[in-house]
Tab-separated table of C-alpha atoms in Angstrom:
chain	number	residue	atom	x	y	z
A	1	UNK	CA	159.924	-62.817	-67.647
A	2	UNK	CA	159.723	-58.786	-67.861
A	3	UNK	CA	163.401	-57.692	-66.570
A	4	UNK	CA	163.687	-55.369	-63.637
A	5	UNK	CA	164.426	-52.275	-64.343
A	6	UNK	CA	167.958	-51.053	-63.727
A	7	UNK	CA	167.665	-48.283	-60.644
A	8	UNK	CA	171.384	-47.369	-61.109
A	9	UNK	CA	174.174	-46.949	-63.638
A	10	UNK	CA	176.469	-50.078	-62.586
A	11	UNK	CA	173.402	-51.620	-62.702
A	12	UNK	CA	172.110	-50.701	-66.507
A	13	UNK	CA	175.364	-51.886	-67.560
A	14	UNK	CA	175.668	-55.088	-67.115
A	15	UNK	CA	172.302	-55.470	-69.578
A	16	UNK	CA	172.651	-55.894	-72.675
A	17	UNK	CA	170.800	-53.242	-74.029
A	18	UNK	CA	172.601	-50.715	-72.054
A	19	UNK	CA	173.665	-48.732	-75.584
A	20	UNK	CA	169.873	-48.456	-76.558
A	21	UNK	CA	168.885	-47.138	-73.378
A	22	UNK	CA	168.908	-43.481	-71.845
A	23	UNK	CA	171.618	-44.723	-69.387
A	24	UNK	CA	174.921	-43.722	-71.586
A	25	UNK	CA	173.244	-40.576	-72.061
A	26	UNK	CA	172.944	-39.611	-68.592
A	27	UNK	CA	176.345	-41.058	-67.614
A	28	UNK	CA	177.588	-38.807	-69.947
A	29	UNK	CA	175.600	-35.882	-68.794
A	30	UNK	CA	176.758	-36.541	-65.475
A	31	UNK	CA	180.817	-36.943	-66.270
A	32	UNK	CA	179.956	-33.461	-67.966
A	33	UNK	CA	178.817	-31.836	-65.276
A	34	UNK	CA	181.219	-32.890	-62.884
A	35	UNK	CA	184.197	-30.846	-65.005
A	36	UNK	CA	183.182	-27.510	-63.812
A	37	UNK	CA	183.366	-28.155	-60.076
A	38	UNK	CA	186.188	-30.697	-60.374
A	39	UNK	CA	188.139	-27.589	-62.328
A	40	UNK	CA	187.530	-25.352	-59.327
A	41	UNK	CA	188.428	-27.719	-56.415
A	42	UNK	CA	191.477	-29.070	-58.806
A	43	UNK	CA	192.294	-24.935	-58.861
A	44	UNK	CA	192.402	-25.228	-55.142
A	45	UNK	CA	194.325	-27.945	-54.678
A	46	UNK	CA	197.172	-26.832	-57.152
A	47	UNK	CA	197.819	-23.518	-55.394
A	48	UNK	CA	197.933	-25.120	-52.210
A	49	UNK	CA	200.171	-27.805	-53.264
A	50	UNK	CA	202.712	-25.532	-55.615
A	51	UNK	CA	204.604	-24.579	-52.222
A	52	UNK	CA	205.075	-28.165	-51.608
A	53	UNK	CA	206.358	-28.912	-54.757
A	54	UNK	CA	208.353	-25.898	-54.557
A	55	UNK	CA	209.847	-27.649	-51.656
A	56	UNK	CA	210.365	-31.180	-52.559
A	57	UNK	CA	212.368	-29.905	-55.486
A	58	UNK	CA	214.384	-27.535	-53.630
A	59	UNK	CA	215.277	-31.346	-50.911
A	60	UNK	CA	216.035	-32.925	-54.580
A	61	UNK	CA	218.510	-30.518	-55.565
A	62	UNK	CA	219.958	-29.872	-51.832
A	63	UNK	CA	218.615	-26.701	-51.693
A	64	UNK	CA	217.569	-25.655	-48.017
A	65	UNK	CA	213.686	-25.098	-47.989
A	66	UNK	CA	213.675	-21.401	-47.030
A	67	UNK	CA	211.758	-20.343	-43.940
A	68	UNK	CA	209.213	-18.470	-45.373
A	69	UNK	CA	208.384	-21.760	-47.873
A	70	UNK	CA	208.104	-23.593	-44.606
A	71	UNK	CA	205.406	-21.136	-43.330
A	72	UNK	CA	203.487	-21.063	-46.201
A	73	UNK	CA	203.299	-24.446	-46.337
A	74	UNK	CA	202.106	-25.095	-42.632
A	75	UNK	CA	199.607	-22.114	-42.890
A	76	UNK	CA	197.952	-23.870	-46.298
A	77	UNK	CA	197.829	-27.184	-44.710
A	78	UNK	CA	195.693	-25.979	-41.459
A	79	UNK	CA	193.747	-23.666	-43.772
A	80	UNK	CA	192.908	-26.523	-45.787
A	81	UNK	CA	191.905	-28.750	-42.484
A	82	UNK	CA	190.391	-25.992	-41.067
A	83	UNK	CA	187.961	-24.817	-44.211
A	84	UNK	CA	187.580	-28.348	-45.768
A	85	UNK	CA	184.448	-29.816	-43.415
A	86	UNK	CA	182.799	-26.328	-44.065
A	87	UNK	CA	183.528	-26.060	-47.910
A	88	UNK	CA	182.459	-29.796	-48.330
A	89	UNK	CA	178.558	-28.895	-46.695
A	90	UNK	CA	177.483	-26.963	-50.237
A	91	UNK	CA	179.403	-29.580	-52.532
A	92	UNK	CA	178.100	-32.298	-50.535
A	93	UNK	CA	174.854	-31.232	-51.134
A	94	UNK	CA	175.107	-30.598	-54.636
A	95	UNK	CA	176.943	-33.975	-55.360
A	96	UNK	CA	173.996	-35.465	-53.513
A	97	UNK	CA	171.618	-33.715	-55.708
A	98	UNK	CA	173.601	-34.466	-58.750
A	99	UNK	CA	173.922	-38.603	-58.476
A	100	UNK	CA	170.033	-38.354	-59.039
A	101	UNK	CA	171.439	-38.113	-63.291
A	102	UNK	CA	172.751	-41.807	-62.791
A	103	UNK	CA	171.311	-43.119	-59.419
A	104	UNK	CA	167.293	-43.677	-58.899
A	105	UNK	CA	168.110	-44.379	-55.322
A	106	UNK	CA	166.446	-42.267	-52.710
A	107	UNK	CA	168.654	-40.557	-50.371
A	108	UNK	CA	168.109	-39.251	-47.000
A	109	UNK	CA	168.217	-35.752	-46.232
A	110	UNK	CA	171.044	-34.804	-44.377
A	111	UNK	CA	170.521	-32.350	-42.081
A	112	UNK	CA	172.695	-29.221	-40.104
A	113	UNK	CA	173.776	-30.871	-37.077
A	114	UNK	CA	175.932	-27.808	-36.082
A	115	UNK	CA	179.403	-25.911	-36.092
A	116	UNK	CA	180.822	-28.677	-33.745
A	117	UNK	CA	179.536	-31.867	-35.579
A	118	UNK	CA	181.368	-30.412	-38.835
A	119	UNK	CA	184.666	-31.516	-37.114
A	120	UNK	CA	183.895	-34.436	-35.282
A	121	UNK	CA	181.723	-36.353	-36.751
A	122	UNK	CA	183.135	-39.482	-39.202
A	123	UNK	CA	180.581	-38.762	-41.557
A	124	UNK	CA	181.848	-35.030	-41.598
A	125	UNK	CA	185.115	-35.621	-42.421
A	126	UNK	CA	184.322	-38.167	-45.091
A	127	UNK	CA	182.712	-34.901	-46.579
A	128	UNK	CA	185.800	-33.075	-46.480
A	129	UNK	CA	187.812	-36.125	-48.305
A	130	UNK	CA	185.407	-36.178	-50.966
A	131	UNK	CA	186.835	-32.565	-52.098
A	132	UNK	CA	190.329	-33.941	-52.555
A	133	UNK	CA	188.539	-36.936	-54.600
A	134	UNK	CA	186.861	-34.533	-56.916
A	135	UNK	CA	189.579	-32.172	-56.849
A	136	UNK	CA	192.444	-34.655	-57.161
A	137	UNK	CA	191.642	-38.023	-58.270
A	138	UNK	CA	188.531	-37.093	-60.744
A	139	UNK	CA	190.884	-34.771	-63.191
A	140	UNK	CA	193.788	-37.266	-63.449
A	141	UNK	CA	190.472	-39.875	-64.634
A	142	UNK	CA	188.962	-37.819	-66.610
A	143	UNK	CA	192.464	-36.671	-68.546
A	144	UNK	CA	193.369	-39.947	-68.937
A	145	UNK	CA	189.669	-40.973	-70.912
A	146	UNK	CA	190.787	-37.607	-72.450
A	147	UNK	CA	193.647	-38.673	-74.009
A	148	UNK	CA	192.028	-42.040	-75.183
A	149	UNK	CA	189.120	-40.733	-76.785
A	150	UNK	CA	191.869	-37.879	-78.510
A	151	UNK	CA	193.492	-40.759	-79.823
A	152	UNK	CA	190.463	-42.851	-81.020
A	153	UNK	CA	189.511	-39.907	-83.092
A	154	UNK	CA	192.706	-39.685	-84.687
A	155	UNK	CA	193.064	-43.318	-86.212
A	156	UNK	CA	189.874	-42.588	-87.311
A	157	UNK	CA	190.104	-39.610	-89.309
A	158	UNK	CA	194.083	-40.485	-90.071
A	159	UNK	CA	192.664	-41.636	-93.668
A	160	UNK	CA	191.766	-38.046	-93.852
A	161	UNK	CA	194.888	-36.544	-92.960
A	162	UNK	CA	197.392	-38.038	-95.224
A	163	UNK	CA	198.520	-36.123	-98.550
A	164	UNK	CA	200.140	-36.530	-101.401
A	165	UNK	CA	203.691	-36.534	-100.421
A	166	UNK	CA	202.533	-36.069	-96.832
A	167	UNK	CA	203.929	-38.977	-93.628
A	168	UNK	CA	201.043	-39.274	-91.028
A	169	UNK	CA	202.287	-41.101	-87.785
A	170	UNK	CA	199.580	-43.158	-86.750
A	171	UNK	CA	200.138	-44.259	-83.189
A	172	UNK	CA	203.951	-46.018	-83.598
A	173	UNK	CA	203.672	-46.507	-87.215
A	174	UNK	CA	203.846	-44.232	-90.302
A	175	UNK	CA	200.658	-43.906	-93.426
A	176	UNK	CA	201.783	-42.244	-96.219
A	177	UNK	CA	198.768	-42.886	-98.244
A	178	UNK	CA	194.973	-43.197	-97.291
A	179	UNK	CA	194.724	-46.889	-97.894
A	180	UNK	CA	197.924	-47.435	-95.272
A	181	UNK	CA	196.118	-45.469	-92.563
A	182	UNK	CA	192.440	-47.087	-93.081
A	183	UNK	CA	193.359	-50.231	-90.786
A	184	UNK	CA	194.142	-47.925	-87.938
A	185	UNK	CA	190.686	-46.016	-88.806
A	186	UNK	CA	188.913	-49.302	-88.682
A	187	UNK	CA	190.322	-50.031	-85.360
A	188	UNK	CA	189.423	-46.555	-84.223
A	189	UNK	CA	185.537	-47.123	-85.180
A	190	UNK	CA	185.314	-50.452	-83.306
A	191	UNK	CA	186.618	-49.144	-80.271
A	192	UNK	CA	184.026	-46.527	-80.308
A	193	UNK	CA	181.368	-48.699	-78.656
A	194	UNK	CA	184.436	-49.982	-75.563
A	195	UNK	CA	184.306	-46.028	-75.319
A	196	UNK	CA	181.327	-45.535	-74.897
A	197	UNK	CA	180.906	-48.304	-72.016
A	198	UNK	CA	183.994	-47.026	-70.517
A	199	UNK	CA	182.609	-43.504	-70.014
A	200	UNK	CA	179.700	-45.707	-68.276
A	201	UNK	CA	181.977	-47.032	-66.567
A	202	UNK	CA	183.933	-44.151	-65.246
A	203	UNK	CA	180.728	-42.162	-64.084
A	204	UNK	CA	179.599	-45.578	-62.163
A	205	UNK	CA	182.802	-45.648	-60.995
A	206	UNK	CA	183.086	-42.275	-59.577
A	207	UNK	CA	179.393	-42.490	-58.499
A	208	UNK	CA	180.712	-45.575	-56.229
A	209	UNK	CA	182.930	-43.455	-54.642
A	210	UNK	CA	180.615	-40.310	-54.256
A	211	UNK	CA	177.995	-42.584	-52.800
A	212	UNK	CA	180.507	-44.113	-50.264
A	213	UNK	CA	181.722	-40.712	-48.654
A	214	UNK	CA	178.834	-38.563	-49.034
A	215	UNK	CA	175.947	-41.539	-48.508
A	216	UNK	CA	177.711	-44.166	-45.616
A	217	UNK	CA	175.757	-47.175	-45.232
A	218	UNK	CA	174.523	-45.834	-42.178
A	219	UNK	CA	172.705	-43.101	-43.418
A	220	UNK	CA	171.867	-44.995	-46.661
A	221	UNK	CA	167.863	-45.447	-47.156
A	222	UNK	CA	167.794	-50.177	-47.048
A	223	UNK	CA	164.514	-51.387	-48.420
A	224	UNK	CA	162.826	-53.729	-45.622
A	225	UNK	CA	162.784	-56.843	-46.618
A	226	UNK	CA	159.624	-58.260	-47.573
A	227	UNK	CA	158.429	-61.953	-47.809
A	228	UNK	CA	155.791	-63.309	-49.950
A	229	UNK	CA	155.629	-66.131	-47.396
A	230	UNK	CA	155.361	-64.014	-44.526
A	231	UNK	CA	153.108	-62.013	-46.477
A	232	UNK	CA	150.610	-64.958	-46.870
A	233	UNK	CA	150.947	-65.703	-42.820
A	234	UNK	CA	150.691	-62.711	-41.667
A	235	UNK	CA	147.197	-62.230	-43.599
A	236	UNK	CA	146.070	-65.727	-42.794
A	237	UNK	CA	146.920	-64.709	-39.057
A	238	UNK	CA	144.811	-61.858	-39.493
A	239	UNK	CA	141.634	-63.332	-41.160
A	240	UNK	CA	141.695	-66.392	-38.404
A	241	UNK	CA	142.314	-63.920	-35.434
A	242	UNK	CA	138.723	-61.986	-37.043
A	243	UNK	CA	136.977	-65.217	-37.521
A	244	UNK	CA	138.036	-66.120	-33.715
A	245	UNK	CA	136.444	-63.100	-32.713
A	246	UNK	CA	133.776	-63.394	-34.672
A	247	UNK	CA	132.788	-66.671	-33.410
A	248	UNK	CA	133.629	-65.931	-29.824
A	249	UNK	CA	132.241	-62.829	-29.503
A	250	UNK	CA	130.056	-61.407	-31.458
A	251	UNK	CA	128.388	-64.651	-32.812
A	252	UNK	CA	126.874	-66.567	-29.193
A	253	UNK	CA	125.578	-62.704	-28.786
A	254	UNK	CA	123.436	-62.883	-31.718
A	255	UNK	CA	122.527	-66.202	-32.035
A	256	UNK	CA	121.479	-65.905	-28.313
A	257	UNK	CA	119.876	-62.558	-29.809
A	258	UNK	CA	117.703	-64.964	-32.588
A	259	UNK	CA	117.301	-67.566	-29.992
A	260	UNK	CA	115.354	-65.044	-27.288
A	261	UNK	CA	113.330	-63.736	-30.192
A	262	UNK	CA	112.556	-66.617	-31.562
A	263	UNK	CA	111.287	-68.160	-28.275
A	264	UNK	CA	109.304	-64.704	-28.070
A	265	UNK	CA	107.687	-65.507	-31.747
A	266	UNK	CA	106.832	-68.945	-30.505
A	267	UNK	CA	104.599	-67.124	-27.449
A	268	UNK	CA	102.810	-64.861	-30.042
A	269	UNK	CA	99.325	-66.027	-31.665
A	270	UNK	CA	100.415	-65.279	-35.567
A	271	UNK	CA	97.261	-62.886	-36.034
A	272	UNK	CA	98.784	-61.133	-32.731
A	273	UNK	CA	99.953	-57.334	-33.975
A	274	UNK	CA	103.597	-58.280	-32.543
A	275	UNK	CA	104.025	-61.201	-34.779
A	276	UNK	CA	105.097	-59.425	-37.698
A	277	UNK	CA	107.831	-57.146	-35.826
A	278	UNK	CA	109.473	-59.736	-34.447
A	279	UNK	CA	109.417	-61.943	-37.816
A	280	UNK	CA	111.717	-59.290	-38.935
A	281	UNK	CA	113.539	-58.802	-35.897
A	282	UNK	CA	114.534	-62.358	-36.065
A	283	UNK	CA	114.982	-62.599	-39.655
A	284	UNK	CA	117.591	-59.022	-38.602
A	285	UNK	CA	119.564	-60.660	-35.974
A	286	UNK	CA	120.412	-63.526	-38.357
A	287	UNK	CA	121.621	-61.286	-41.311
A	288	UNK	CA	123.446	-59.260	-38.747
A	289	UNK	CA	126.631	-61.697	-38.659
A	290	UNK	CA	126.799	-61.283	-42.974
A	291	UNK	CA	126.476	-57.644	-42.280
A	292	UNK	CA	129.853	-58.041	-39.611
A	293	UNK	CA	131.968	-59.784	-41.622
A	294	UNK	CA	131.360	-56.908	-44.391
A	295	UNK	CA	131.989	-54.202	-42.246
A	296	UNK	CA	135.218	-55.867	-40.829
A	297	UNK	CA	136.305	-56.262	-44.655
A	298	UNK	CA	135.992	-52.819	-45.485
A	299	UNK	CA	137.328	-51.023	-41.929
A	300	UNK	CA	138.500	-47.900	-42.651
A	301	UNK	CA	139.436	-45.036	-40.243
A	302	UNK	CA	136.479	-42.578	-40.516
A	303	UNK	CA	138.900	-39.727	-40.226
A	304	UNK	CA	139.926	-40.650	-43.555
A	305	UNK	CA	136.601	-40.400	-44.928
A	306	UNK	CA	135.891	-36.848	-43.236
A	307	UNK	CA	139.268	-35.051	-43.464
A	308	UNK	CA	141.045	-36.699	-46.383
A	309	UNK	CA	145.110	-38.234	-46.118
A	310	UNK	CA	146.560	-35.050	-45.746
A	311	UNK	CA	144.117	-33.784	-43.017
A	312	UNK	CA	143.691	-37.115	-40.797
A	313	UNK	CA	147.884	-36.524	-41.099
A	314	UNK	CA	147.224	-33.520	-39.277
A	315	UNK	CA	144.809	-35.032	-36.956
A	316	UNK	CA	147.498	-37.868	-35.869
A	317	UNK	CA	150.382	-34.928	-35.647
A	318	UNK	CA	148.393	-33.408	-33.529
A	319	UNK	CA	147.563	-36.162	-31.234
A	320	UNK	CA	151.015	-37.140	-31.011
A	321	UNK	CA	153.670	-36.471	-27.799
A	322	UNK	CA	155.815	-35.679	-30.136
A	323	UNK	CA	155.656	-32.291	-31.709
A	324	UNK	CA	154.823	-33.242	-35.710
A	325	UNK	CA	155.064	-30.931	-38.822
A	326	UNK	CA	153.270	-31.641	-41.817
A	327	UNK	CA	153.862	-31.036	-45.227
A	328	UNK	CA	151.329	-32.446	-47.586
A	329	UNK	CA	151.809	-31.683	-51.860
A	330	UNK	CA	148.997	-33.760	-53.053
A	331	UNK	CA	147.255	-32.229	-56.261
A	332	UNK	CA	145.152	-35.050	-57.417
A	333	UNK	CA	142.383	-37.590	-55.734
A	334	UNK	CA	144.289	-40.408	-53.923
A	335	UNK	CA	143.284	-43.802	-54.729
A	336	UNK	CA	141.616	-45.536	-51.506
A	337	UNK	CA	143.763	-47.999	-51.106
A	338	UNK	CA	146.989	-45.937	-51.217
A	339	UNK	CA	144.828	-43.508	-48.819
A	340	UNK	CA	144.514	-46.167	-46.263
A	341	UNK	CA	148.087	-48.282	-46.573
A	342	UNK	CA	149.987	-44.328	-46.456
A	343	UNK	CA	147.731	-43.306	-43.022
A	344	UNK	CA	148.244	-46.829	-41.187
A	345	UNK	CA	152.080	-45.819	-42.596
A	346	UNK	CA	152.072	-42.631	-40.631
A	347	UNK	CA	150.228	-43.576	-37.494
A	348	UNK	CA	152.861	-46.803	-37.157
A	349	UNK	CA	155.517	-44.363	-37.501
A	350	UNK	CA	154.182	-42.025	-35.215
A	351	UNK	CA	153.554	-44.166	-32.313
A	352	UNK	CA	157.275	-45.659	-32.792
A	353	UNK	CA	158.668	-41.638	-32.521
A	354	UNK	CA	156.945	-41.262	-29.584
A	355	UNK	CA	157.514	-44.967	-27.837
A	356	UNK	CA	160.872	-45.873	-28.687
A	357	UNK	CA	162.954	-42.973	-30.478
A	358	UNK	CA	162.960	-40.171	-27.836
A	359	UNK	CA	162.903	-37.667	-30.518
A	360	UNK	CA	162.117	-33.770	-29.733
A	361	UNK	CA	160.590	-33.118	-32.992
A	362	UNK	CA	159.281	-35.368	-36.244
A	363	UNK	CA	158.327	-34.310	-39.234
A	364	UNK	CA	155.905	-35.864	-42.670
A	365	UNK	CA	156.431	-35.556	-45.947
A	366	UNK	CA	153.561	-36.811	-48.289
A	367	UNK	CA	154.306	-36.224	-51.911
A	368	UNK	CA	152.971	-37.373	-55.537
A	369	UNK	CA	155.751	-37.884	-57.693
A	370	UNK	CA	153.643	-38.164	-60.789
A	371	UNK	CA	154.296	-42.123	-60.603
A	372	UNK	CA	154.512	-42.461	-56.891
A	373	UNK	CA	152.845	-41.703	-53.631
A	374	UNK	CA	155.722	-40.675	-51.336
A	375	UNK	CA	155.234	-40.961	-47.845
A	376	UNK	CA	158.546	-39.942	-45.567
A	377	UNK	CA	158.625	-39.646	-41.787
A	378	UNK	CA	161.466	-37.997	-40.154
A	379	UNK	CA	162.694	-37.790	-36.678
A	380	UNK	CA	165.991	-36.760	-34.484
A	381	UNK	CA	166.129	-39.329	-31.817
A	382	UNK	CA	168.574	-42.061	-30.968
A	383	UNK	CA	167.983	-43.934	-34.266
A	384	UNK	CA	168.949	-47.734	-34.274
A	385	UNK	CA	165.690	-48.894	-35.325
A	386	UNK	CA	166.075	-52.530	-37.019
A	387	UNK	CA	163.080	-54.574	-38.258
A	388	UNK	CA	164.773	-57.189	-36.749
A	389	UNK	CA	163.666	-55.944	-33.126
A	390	UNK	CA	160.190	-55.945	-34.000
A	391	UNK	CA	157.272	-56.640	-36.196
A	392	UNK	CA	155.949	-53.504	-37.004
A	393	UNK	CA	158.334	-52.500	-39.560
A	394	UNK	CA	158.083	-55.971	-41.017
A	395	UNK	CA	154.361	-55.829	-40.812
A	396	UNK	CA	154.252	-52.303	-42.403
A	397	UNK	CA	156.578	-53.832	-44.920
A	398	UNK	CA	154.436	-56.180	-46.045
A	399	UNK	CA	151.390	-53.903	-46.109
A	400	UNK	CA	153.278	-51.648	-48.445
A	401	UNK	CA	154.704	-54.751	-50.605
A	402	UNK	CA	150.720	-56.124	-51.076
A	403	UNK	CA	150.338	-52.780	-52.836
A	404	UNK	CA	153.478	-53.317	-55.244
A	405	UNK	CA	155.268	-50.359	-52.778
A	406	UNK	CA	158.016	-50.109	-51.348
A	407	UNK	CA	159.645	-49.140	-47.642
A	408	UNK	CA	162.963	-48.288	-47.240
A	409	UNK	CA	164.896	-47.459	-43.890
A	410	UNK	CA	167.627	-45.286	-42.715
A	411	UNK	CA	168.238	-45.072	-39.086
A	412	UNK	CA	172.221	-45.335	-37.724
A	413	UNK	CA	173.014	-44.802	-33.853
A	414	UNK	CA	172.651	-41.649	-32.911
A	415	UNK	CA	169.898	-41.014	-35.796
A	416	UNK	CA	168.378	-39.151	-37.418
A	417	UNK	CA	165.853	-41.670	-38.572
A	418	UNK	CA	163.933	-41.661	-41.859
A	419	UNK	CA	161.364	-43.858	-43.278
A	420	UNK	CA	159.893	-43.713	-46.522
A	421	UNK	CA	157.041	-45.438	-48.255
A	422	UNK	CA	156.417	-45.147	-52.320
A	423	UNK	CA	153.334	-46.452	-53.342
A	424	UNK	CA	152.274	-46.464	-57.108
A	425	UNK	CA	149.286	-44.451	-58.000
A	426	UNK	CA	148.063	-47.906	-59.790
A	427	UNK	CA	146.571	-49.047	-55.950
């Protein structure tokens, strides 16, 4: 069985070929990058806090805290509560931007909600706690794996270090020759590899954390579950409710049709001139039904075939209640399939916006990712949509999943709401 490939860090590391794989690399890249921005916010924090340590040793040696201490240290606190939900919008951002080193996770785009919602809003405020976890917590972390990795290196170069004549301490022991300090260098080489997890480690770990404050689970993009089962049903459903209206319909039509001309055929001599017009007529009306069933197989909207995806887009933006924008970045020739499943996508999506969402504006997004066809439809209504409620998410779902795609939801109370479809160009 092929494994599934790991779409985040935690993930990649509990397989066993985690070493041989890119992920170490980019945990590492990403613990590097976070040292410049942790430095600044740790910066912060430090002259904010030196007045309060200031104080709290003045209490300890029963020293009155003076009154201008006392000021300082109110005015830093409400600066900091006052500047922190503003600060945290750009870091936010970038942190968001960043977890893309470690986490192949899409995640929504959060947009400006306004002055007000920066201060009362949960979601908001987790923002502004995620500065004092990079700017507290993150440093102490990293200065600890600091200190380990300091010490690795030094049992393993102790061997190196020891001269003639020369005492090396090597951790709580003493080497005064090469051969006494080689254990401890021995040591240090086999704990390079529990290193080198544990700096996996600590960038999943932090990533945790950075993906609980800045991406809540209610703004987190869920993948709607599919069903192979339901899959099957659904399309059985679908090719019985056709046949029904097949046989119904269309077919007592046209085999009345072949009857009435065959009855006329019986009434004409054979060397009559009609004979042979309504020998094919007949022999018409009985291919007609093959000729159905074909053209129900390969249905297609015809705006599709005129305008193209990104233009019959357009067409259904326009025809919506809902004012639409469109942005379409597609370089290369869509495959059909992908064509069809990311329209029916968009016109589901649309008609939802408009029925249920009470949105004042929606936008699409249709990308190629090189690997992927993205489709993304945004809105600012209510939210709350669950494919629970209803069967067209579900039904879009599996739609997406018979093309080896994938949908994935986000849409808390109060929305906004954002659904995205990635669709492989391999249709």
């Amino acid at each position: 069985m092929t494994p599934v490939p790991a779409t985040h860090l935690a993930q990649a590391l509990r397989h066993r070929r985690y070493p041989l794989t890119s992920w170490p690399w980019r945990g590492l890249a990403y613990l590097l990058t976070s040292v410049p921005l942790a430095s600044v916010l740790s910066l912060g924090l430090l002259v904010v806090l030196a007045p309060l340590v200031a104080a709290m040793n003045a209490v300890r040696d029963g020293r009155q805290v003076s009154l201008a201490l006392g000021v300082a240290l109110a005015i830093g606190a409400l600066t900091i509560l006052a500047l922190a939900p503003l600060l945290s919008v750009p870091v936010s951002a970038f942190e968001r931007y960043r977890l893309g080193l470690i986490d192949d996770r899409p995640l929504p785009r959060v947009p400006w909600r306004g002055l007000t919602a920066r201060y009362t809003t949960g979601a908001a405020w987790r923002e502004a706690g995620y500065l004092f976890f990079l700017g507290g917590a993150v440093p102490v972390a990293y200065w600890l794996f600091a200190v380990l990795v300091t010490l690795d290196v030094l049992l393993i170069v102790s061997p190196f270090m020891v001269r003639p004549g020369d005492t090396v301490v090597v951790l709580w022991n003493t080497a005064e020759t090469p051969a006494q300090a080689a254990p401890y260098a021995i040591v240090g080489v086999l704990l390079l590899p529990v290193l080198w997890y544990a700096a996996g480690a600590l960038a999943a770990a932090q990533s945790a954390v950075t993906r609980w404050l800045l991406v809540s689970d209610g703004t987190a993009l869920h993948e709607v579950s599919r069903s192979r089962a339901r899959l099957v049903d659904a399309y059985e459903a679908e090719r019985r409710r056709i046949e029904r209206d097949l046989h119904d319909a269309a077919q007592p039509r046209l085999t009345n049709l072949g009857l009435q001309i065959g009855l006329a055929r019986l009434d004409v001599p054979d060397d009559s001139p009609a004979a042979r017009p309504l020998d094919i007529a007949h022999e018409q009306a009985k291919s007609l039904m093959v000729l159905l069933r074909q053209i129900v197989r390969g249905i297609r909207p015809q705006s599709l075939t005129d305008l193209g995806l990104a233009g019959a887009v357009r067409e259904l933006a326009d025809e919506s209640t809902v004012p639409v924008e469109v942005h379409a970045d597609l370089p290369r020739h869509l495959p059909e399939a992908a064509e069809t499943i990311a329209y029916f996508v968009v016109s589901e999506a649309l008609g939802n916006v408009a029925r249920h969402a009470e949105a004042t504006r929606a936008e699409v997004r249709l990308t190629d990712t090189g690997g992927d066809l993205v489709v993304e439809v945004t809105d600012d209504g209510r939210g709350g949509a669950n494919p629970v409620h209803g069967t067209g998410l579900t039904g879009l779902a599996d739609r997406v999943a018979a093309a080896d795609g994938r949908l994935l939801l986000s849409s808390p109370t109060g929305g906004p709401t954002v659904l995205r479809v990635e669709l492989p160009w391999s249709v």
